[in-house]
Short mmCIF file of N, CA and C in Angstrom, two decimals:
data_model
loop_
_atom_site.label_atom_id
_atom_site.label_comp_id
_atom_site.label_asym_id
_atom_site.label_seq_id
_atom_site.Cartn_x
_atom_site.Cartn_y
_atom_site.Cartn_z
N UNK X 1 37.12 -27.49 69.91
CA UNK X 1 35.67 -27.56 69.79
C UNK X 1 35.32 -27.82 68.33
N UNK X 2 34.58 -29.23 67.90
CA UNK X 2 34.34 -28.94 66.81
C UNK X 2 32.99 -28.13 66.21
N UNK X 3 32.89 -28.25 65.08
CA UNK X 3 31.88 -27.25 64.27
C UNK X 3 30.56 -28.56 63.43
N UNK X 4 29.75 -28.39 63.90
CA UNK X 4 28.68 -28.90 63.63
C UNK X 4 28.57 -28.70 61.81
N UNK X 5 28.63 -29.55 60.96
CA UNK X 5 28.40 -29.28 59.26
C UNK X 5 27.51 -28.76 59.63
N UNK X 6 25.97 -29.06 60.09
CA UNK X 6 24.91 -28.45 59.64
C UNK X 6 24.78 -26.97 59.70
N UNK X 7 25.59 -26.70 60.95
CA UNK X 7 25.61 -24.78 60.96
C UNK X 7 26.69 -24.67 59.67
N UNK X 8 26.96 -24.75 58.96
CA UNK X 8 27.78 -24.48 57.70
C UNK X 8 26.51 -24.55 56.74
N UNK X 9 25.68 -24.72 56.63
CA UNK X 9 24.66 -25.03 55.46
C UNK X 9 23.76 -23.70 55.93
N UNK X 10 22.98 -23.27 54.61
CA UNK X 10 22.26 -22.25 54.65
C UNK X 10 21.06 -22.84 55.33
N UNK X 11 20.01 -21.88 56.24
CA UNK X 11 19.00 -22.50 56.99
C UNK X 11 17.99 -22.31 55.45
N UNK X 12 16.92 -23.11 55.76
CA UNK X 12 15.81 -23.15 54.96
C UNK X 12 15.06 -21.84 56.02
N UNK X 13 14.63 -21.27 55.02
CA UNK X 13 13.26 -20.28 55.16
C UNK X 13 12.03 -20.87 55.77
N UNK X 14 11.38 -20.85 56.82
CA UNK X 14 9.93 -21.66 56.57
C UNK X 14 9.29 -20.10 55.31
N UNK X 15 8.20 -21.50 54.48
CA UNK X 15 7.15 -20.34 53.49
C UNK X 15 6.69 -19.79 53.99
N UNK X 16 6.41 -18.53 53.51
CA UNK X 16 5.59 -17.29 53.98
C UNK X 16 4.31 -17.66 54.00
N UNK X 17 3.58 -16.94 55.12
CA UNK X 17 2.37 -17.29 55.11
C UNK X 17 1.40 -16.18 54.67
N UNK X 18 0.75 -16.18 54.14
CA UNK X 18 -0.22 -15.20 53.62
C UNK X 18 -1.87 -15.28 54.21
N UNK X 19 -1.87 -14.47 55.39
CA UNK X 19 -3.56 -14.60 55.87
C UNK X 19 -4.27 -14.47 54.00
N UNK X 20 -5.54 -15.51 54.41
CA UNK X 20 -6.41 -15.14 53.22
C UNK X 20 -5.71 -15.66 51.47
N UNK X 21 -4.80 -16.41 51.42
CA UNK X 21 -3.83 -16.63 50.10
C UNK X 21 -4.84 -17.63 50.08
N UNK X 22 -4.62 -18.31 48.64
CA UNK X 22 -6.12 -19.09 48.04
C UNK X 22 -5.02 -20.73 48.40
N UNK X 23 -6.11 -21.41 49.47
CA UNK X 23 -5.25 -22.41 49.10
C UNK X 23 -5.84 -23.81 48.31
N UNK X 24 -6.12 -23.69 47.15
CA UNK X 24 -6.43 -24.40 46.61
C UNK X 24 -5.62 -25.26 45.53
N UNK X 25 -4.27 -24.27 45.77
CA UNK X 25 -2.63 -24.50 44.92
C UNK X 25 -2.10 -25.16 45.80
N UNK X 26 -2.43 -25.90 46.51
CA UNK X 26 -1.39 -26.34 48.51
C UNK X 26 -2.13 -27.79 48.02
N UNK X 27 -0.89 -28.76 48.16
CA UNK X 27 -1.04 -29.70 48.19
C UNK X 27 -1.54 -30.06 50.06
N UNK X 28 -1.84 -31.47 50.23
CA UNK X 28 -2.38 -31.54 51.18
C UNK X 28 -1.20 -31.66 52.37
N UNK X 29 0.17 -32.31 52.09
CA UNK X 29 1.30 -31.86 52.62
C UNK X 29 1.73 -30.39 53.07
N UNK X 30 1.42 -29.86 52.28
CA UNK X 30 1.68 -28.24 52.74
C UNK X 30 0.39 -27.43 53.25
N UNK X 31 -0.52 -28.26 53.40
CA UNK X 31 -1.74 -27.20 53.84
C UNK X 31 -1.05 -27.96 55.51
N UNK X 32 -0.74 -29.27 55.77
CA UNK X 32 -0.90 -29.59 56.83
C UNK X 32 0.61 -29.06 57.71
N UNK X 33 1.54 -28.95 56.66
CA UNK X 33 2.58 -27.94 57.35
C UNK X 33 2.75 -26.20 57.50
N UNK X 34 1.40 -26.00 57.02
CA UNK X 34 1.24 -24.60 57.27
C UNK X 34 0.13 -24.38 58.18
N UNK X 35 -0.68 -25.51 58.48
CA UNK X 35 -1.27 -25.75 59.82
C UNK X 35 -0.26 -25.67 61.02
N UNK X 36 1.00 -26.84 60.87
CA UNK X 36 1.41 -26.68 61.79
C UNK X 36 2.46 -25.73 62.15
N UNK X 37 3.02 -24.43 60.76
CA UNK X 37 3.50 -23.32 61.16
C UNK X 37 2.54 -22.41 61.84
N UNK X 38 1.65 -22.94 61.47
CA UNK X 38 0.44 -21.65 62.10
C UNK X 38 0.34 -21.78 63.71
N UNK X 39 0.51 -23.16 63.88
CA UNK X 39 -0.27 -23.25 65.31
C UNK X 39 1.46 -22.93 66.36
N UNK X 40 2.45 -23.08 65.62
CA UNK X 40 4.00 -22.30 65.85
C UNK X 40 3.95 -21.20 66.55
N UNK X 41 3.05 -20.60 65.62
CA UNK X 41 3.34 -19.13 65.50
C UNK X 41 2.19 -18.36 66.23
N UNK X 42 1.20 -18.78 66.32
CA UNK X 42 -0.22 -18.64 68.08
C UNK X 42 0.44 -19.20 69.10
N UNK X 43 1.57 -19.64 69.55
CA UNK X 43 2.32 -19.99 70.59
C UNK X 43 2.96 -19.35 70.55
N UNK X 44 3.92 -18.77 69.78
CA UNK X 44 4.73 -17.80 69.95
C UNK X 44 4.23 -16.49 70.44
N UNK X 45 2.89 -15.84 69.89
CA UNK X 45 2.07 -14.95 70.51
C UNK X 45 2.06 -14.90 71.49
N UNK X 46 1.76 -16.38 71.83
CA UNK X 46 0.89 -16.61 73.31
C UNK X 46 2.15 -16.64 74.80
N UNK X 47 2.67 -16.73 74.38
CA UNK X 47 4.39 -16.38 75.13
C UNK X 47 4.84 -15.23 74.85
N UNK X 48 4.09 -14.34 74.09
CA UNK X 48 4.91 -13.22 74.14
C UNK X 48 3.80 -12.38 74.70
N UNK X 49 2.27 -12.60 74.81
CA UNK X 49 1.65 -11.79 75.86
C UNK X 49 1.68 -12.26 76.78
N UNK X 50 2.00 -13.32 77.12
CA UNK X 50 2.24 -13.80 79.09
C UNK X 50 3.34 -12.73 79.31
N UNK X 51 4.58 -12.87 78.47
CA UNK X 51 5.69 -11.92 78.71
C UNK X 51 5.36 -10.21 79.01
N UNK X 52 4.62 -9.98 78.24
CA UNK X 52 4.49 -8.95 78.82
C UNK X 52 3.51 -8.15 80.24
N UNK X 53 2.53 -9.35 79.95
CA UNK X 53 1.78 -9.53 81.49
C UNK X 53 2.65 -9.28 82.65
N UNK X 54 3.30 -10.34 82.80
CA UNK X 54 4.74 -10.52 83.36
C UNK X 54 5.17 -9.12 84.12
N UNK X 55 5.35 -8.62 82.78
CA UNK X 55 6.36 -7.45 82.48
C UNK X 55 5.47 -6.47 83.45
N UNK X 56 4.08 -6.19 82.62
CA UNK X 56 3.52 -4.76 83.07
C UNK X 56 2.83 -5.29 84.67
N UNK X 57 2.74 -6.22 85.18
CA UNK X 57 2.41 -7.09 86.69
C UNK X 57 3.59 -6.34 87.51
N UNK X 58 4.85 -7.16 87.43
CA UNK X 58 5.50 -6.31 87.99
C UNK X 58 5.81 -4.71 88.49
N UNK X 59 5.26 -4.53 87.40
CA UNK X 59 5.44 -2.67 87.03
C UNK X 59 4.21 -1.78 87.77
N UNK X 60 3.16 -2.66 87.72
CA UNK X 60 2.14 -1.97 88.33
C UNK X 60 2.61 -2.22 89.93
N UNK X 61 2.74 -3.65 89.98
CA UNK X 61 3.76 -3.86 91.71
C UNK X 61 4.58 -3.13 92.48
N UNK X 62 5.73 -2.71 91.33
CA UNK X 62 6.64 -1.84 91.76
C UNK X 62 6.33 -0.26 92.04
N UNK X 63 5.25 0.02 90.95
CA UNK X 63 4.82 1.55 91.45
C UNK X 63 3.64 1.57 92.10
N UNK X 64 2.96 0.31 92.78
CA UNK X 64 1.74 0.65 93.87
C UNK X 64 2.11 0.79 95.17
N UNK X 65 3.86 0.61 95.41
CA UNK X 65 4.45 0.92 96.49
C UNK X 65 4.89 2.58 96.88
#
């Protein structure tokens, strides 16, 4: 099996995001990639409260029996 180089390379960090950080230092490249970490990361939310919907649905299911 071979080994992919790229898993040998350190991953990049995405930048931290700071609710409320001044962005007036953000070029327009990075305002628009921290748009699109942002809108990443309200999906990721948004899959993790279906998940638990999910979760506590079942649970109320299982103990209304």
């Amino acid at each position: 099996m071979a080994i992919d180089p790229e898993e040998l390379l350190p991953r990049k960090k995405a930048p931290e995001i700071l609710i409320g950080q001044d962005l007036s230092t953000l070029s327009e490249f990075e305002l628009k990639a921290r748009i699109a970490a942002l809108k990443e990361e309200v999906e990721r939310c948004e899959a993790a409260i279906l998940a638990r919907q999910s979760t506590r649905s079942a649970a109320d299911a299982f103990f209304k029996r």
